[in-house]
Each structure stands twice: as structure tokens, then as C-alpha cells.
XYZ file of C-alpha atoms in Angstrom:
361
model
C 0.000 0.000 0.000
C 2.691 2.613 0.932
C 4.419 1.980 -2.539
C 1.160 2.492 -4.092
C 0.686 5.532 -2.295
C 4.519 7.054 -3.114
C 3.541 6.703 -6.979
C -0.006 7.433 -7.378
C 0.411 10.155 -4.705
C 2.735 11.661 -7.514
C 0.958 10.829 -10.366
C -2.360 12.553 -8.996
C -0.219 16.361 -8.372
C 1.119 16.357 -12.043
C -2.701 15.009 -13.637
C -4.281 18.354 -10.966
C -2.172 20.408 -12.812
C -0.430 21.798 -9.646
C 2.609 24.018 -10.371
C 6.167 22.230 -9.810
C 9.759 23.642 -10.679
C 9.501 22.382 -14.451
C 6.752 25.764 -14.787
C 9.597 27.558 -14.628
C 10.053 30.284 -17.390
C 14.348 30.741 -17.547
C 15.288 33.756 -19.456
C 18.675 32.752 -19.793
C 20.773 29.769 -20.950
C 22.156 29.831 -17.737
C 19.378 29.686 -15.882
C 17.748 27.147 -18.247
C 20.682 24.649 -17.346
C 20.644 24.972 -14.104
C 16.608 24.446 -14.162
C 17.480 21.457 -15.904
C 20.079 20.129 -13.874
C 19.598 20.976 -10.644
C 19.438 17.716 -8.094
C 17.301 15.151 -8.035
C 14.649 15.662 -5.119
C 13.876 12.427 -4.298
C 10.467 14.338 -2.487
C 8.430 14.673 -5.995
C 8.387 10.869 -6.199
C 7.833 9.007 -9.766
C 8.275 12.684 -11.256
C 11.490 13.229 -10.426
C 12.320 9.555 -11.785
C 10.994 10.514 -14.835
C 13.012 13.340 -14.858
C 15.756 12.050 -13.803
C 15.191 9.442 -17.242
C 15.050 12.783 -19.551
C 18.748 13.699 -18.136
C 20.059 10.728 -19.907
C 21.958 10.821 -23.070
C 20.039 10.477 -26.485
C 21.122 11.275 -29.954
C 21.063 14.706 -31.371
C 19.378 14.917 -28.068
C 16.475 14.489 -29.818
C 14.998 12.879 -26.799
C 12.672 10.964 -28.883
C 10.612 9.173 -25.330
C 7.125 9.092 -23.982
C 6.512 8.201 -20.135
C 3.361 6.802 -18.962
C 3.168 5.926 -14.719
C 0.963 3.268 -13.124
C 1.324 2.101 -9.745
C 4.378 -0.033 -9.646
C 5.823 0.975 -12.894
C 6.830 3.003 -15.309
C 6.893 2.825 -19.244
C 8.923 4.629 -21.921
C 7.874 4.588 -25.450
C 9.694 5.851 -28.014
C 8.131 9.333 -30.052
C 8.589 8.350 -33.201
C 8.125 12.024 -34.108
C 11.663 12.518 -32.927
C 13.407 9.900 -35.034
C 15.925 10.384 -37.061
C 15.814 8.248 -40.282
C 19.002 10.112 -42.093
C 21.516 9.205 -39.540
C 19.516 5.935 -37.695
C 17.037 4.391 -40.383
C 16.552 1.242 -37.889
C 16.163 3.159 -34.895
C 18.741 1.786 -33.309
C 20.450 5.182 -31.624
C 16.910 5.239 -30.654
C 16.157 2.326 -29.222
C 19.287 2.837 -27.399
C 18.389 6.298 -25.906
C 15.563 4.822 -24.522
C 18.290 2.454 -22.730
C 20.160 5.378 -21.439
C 16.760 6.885 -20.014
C 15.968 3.647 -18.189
C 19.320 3.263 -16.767
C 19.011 6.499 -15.087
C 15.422 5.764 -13.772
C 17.100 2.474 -12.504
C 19.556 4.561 -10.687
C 17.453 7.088 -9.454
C 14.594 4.900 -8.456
C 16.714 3.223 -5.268
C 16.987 7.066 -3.730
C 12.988 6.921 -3.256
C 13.573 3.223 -1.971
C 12.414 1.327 -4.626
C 14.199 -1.132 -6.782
C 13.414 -1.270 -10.919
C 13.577 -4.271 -12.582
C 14.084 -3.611 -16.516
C 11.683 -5.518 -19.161
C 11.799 -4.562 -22.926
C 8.551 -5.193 -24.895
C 9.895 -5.841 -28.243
C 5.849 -5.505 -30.313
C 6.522 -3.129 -32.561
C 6.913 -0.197 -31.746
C 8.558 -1.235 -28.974
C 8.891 -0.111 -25.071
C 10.438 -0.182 -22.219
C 8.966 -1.372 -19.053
C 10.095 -0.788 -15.384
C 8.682 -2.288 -12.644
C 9.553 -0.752 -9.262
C 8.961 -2.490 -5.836
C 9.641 -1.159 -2.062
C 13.527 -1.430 -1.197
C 15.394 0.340 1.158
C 16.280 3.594 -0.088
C 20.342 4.705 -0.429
C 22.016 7.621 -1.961
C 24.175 6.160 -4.564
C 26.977 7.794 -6.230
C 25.561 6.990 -9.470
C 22.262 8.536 -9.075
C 23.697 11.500 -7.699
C 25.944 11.910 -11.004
C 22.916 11.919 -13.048
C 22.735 15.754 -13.015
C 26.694 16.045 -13.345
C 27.004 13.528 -16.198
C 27.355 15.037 -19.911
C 28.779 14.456 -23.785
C 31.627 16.438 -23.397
C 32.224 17.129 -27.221
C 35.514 18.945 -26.512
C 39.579 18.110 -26.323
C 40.309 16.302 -23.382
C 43.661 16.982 -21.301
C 45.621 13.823 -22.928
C 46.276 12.115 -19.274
C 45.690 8.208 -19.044
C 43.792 6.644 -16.457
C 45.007 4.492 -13.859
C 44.169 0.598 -14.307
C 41.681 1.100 -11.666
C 39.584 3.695 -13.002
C 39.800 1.990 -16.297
C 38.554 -0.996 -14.514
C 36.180 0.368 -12.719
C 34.576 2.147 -16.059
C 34.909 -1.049 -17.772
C 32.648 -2.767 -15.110
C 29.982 -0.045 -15.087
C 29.702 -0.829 -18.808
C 29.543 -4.374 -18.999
C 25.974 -5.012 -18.167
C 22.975 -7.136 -19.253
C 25.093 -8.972 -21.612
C 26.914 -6.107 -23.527
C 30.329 -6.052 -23.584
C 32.305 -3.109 -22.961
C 35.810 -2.994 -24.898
C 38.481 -0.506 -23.445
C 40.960 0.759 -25.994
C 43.819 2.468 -24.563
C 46.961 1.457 -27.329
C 47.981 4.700 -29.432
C 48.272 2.388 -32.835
C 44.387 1.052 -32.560
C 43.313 4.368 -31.071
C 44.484 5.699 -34.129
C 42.849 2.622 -36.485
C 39.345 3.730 -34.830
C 40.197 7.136 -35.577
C 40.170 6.308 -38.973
C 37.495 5.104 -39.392
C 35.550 7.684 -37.616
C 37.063 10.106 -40.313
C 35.734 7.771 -43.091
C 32.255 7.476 -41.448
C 32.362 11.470 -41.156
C 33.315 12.544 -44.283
C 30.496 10.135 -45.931
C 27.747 11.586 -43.413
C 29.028 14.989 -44.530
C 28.479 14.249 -48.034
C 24.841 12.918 -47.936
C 22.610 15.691 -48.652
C 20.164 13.733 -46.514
C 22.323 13.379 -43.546
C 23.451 17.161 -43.289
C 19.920 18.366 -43.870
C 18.692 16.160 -40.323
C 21.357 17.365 -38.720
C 20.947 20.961 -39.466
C 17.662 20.519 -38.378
C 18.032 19.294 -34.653
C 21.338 22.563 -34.258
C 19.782 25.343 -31.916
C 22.885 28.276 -33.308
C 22.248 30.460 -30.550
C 20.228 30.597 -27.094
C 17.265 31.819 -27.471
C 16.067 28.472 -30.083
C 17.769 26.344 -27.421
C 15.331 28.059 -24.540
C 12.689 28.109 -26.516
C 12.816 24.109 -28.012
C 14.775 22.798 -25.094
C 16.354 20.142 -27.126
C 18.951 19.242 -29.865
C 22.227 20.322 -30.444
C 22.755 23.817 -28.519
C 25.846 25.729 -30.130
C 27.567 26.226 -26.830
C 27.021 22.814 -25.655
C 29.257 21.792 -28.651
C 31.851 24.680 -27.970
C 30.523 26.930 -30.836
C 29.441 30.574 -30.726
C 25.883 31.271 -30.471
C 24.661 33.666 -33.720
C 21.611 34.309 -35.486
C 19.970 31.368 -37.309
C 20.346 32.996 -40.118
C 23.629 34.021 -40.055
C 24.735 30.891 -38.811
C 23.258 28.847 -41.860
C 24.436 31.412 -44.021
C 28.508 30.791 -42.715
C 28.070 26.650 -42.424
C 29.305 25.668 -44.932
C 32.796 27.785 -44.706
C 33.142 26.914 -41.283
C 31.554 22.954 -40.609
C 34.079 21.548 -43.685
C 35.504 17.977 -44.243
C 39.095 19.088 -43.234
C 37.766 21.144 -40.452
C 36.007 18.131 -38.958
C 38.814 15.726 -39.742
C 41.262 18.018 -37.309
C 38.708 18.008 -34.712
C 38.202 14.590 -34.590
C 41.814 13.889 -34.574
C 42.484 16.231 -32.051
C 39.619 15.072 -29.867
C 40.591 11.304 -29.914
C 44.479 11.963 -29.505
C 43.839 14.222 -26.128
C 41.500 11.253 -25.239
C 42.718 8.545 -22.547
C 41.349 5.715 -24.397
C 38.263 4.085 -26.047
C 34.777 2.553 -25.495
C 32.956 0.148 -27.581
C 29.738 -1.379 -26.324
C 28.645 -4.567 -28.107
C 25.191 -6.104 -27.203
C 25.260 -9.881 -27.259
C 22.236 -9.808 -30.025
C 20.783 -6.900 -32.268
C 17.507 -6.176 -31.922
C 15.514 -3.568 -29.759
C 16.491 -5.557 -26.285
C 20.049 -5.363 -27.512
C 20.182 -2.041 -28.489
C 18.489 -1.010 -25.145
C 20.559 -3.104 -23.144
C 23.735 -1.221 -25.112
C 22.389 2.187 -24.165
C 22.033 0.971 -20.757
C 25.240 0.036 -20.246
C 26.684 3.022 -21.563
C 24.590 5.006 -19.494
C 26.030 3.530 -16.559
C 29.645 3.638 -17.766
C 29.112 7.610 -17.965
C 27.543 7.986 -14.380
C 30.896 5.874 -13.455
C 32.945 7.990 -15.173
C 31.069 11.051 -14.100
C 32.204 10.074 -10.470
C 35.453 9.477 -11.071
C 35.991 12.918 -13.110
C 36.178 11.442 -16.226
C 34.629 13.176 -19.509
C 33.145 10.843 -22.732
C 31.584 11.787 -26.010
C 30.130 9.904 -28.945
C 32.346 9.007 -31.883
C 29.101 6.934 -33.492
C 30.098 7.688 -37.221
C 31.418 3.879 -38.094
C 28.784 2.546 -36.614
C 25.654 4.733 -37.838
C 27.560 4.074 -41.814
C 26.631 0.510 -43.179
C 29.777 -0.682 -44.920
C 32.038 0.934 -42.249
C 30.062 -0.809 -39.292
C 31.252 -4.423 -41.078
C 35.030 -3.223 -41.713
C 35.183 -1.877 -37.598
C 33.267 -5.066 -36.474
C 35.845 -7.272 -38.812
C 38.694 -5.167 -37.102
C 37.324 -5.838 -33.638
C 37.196 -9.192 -34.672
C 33.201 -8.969 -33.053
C 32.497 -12.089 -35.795
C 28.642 -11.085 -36.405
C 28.153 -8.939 -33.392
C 27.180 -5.584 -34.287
C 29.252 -2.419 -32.516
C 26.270 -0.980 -30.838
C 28.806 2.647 -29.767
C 31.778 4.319 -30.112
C 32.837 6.492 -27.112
C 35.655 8.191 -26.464
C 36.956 9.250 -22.681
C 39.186 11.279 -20.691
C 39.931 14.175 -18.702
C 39.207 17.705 -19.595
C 36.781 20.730 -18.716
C 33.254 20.888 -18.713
C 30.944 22.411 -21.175
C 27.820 24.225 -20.836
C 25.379 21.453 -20.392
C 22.357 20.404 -22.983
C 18.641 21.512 -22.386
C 15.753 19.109 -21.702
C 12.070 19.154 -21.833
C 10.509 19.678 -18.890
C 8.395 16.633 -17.471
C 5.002 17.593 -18.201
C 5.956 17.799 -22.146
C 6.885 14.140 -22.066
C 4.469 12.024 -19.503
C 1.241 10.411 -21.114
C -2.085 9.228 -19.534
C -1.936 5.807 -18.682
């Protein structure tokens, strides 16, 4: 009875419409982030798990996820509005985003005292369904890196990790079957490399590709406020201008060679490596992958360890078979690419607030 009272108790303020911190109006990037990111308050109940889901990572923070609560659990569904079919025709990043969300709910869930047991419902289209039951609650370290963890798309400070921090990442990431492959030699860090370049320079030249990708870039701060999602200039390091302006000067700034040095530079002043590789690929794999990633990142997050995405081999076909031949994966598929290190912190993504992403049930 009392867990059915901690989530319905919850469920019944957001459906009366009462006012909660996600009303909020920020009138600054600044204050948007730290709306966003401020720390989890275990006293809002499911909410806050739910919110605590939309902090994960997604691609082109599209944060393509629906919510609905019941009384001992919670599902996530993907939108299919917020697909991307240039860049991931099989919904795979997807799929995988909604892993990342439910890893943090996981996480989150045990500082309200409940534990989440993960279930994915693979009917198409597909969900995600947590069931939570009474537990004793704890403050883990991993649910209170949830609002320090981020894709730090930036060059790192070049410094290796020790062999315990690499292990220690490693075993965060190796979860529900996926296994998490730490790269640390120069020579293959520098074969990967390569083929991100490849896998860039191919996206770049699909018209199809650069049009999505266009699409989901907010070039200054007042589109990031006002969509609070995708791919927020300053997040990536970039100076916010005018959208028009900005579109206008693309194309002489976001070049082949341009993004070629950048990626060179990023990987080289990286510590080492991540690949994630689900044990089968379908939707429970590819969830399962973005789970496990999710959970290397709140590792790493604790340890004060930066990571980004360097998805390019595996989101472009015939690459994806010539890196899975050179990890020698046999017909495993390389579910993501993520590099890691030290370095400074960027201004952190936006997110929508919770009432833009909870259905009825």
C-alpha cells in the first residue's frame, strides 16, 4: 500500500495540474541549465524519476521518449516524431536512448527506496517497461551523477587513467550482456580514428544526412530556450549567432578538413576508447547497449572522467562491417563508439521539462 501511495500520490499532483519547478520560465541559458540540472529531489516521487530518465543521453538529443506511470511501474515509449531516419534508419540510436533513459530511472529509483527491474517489450513499436517495488532507499553515487554527467564534445587533457579507473569504467559498462571494450593502445586508437574520419566525411556528403542534422542545431540561445532540445551551439563549444547568419557561414566553417582536425584532435587528447557490443541486435540489444553506456558515464562522471560519442562507423553501413571485422566482433554488431578522458566541462544540454513528455496511462 505505501508503494502504491509514493507513486499514485505523484501521479495525482502532475494530472491536478499543480505548479512544480519544471513551470519555470528561464530567461537565460544559464538559468535554463541549471533548471534542468539541478538535483534530483527524491520528495516529488515518480516525477522526479521521470526526470531524472530525460537527463540521460540520447542522440542529437532528440529525446525521442514518452513516459506513462501506473502504480508499480513506469513505461517509456519511443516518439517516433523525434526519429531520425538520415543518420539511424533502424532506430537503433533510438532504441538505445531509450536504454540510457531507463538506466538512469534504474539509478534514481533506489533514492525513493524502490528497486526497478528492466523488461523490454519488443511488439513493434517497442517499449520499455520498469517495474519498481519497495527497497530500502540509499544515496548512490551513481544517481547523484545523473545531473553532473554530460557528452563532453571537446579536447580532453591527454592524461591516461590508472588501471583502476579503467577498470572500474569497464565494469559499469559491462551489463545485461553487452560487452564493454576498453581501448587504450595509441596504434588502434588511431585505427578507430580512422574510421571515424571515413564514417564522417560520408555523413558529410549525404545531402540527406546534413539536412537532419541541421535541423536538430539550436545556433544560438534563445532556439535552445525556446525548443529545449537538440544540439545547442555552446554545448558543442561553438558561438551562439543568429539562425540565419549561422546557416548562411556553415558551410565555410563545418568543412571535411575542419572536422577531420577536430576529430583527430579530440581522440588523440583522449585517454582511451569505449565500444559497447550487445550480445544480439535487436531492440532488447540495443536497449541493453544504451544501458550500459549510461552507466559507464555515471561511473565515469564520479570518477571525473569526460566521454563523447564518436558513433560515425557505426551509424555508416559498410564501415560498421570493416570496424566489427577489425574488432574481430564475428557477427556482433558495434552498438557505440565512445571516447573518454579528462578535460573541462561544457555548458550542459537543455531538456524538456516533465510535463511535455508524460502520457495518460
Amino acid at each position: 500500500m505505501k508503494r502504491r501511495s509514493l507513486l499514485l500520490g505523484t501521479i495525482a499532483t502532475y494530472a491536478a495540474g499543480m505548479p512544480t519547478a519544471d513551470a519555470q520560465q528561464p530567461s537565460t541559458y544559464e538559468e535554463a541549465a541549471r533548471l534542468v540540472w539541478r538535483p534530483l529531489d527524491p520528495a516529488r516521487g515518480a516525477l522526479e524519476l521521470v526526470r531524472a530518465a530525460t537527463l540521460a543521453a540520447n542522440s542529437h538529443n532528440t529525446q525521442p521518449w514518452r513516459f506513462t506511470l501506473a502504480a508499480n511501474r513506469i513505461t517509456i515509449r519511443p516518439d517516433l516524431h523525434r526519429r531520425c531516419p538520415a543518420v539511424d534508419p533502424d532506430d537503433h540510436h533510438l532504441f538505445a536512448s531509450l536504454g540510457c533513459a531507463a538506466e538512469n530511472l534504474v539509478q534514481a529509483a533506489a533514492m525513493l527506496g524502490l528497486n526497478a527491474s528492466v523488461d523490454v517489450d519488443t511488439v513493434d513499436p517497442g517499449s520499455v517497461v520498469i517495474a519498481l517495488d519497495r527497497t530500502a532507499a540509499s544515496n548512490h553515487e551513481l544517481a547523484e551523477a545523473i545531473t553532473q554527467r554530460q557528452c563532453t564534445r571537446a579536447k580532453y587533457d591527454g592524461t591516461a587513467l590508472s588501471s583502476e579507473e579503467l577498470r572500474a569504467v569497464e565494469n559499469a559498462g559491462s551489463l545485461c550482456g553487452v560487452e564493454c571494450l576498453i581501448v587504450t593502445e595509441r596504434s588502434r586508437m588511431e585505427a578507430i580514428l580512422d574510421y571515424v574520419i571515413q564514417g564522417n566525411t560520408a555523413q558529410m556528403r549525404d545531402p540527406a544526412f546534413m539536412a537532419e542534422l541541421i535541423s536538430w542545431i539550436r545556433f544560438n540561445d534563445a532556439a535552445a530556450i525556446e525548443r529545449l532540445d537538440g544540439l545547442a551551439a555552446r554545448s558543442s563549444g561553438n558561438p551562439a549567432l543568429p539562425a540565419w547568419l549561422a546557416r548562411h557561414l556553415l558551410r565555410f566553417v563545418f568543412t571535411e578538413k575542419g572536422e577531420q582536425d577536430k576529430y583527430a584532435e579530440h581522440v588523440r587528447s583522449s585517454a582511451g576508447i569505449a565500444i559497447f557490443v550487445a550480445p544480439h541486435s535487436d531492440k532488447a540489444g540495443w536497449v541493453a547497449a544504451g544501458r550500459a553506456y549510461q552507466r559507464f558515464a555515471l561511473q565515469a562522471t564520479t570518477l571525473g572522467i569526460r566521454n563523447a560519442c564518436l558513433n560515425q562507423p557505426v551509424e555508416v553501413p559498410f564501415l560498421r562491417l570493416q570496424i566489427a571485422a577489425y574488432l574481430e566482433l564475428g557477427d556482433r554488431r558495434p552498438d557505440l563508439i565512445v571516447r573518454f578522458g579528462r578535460g573541462a566541462k561544457l555548458p550542459p544540454s537543455l531538456r524538456r521539462p516533465v510535463s511535455a513528455v508524460i502520457d495518460a496511462a
